[in-house]
Amino acid sequence: MIHDRAAVFGEKFKATLAATGVTTVKLPARSPNLNAHVERVIRSIREECLDRFVIFSKGQLEYLLREYVAHYHEERPHQGLGNQLISGKQGKSEGRIRRRTRLGGLLSYYDRVSG
């Protein structure tokens, strides 16, 4: 887990995480931009995915996160990359447009199919 230097992330907190197998990484001092990136990713996951489900189990949470991360890295165009995919895959420029979904239609993406 990446965290800033706030007092809440003390030794007791780190020991609790370590007991569950989670390792921690403390951000360097005076690096507010690093924390901002982490906070933005967490916000996106919550707003675009987790806030829309009632989660009953760890397995369900892990499934939702896997699906969201796959969508984020493989299917979602990114403005910072000129609306290209992180994976670098190039879509077809010809063919019928097809809508595909994940998580029951919560996440949508579009591609082209031949014919």
C-alpha angles and dihedrals in degrees: 000000000000114000141166126241097270116143091244089072095067131141094282090054092048091047091052091052093045090054089060094046097258117136121207132218118197115213117237117266116269095016103124094157092062091055090046091059092050091047091051093052091049090048092051092050092049098044098040098039126358098047088061097060138061102227117211104173146022089246091056091049091050091050092050091049093048091051093046093048091048090051092046095051102033109029113021119089113228123219092211089059096049091268091301127134121264088232089061092231113151118221124222116268094208133053141054116319114241127195116218127184144200131199095025094309097312091116117043133185135173134220138163126254127199119255 
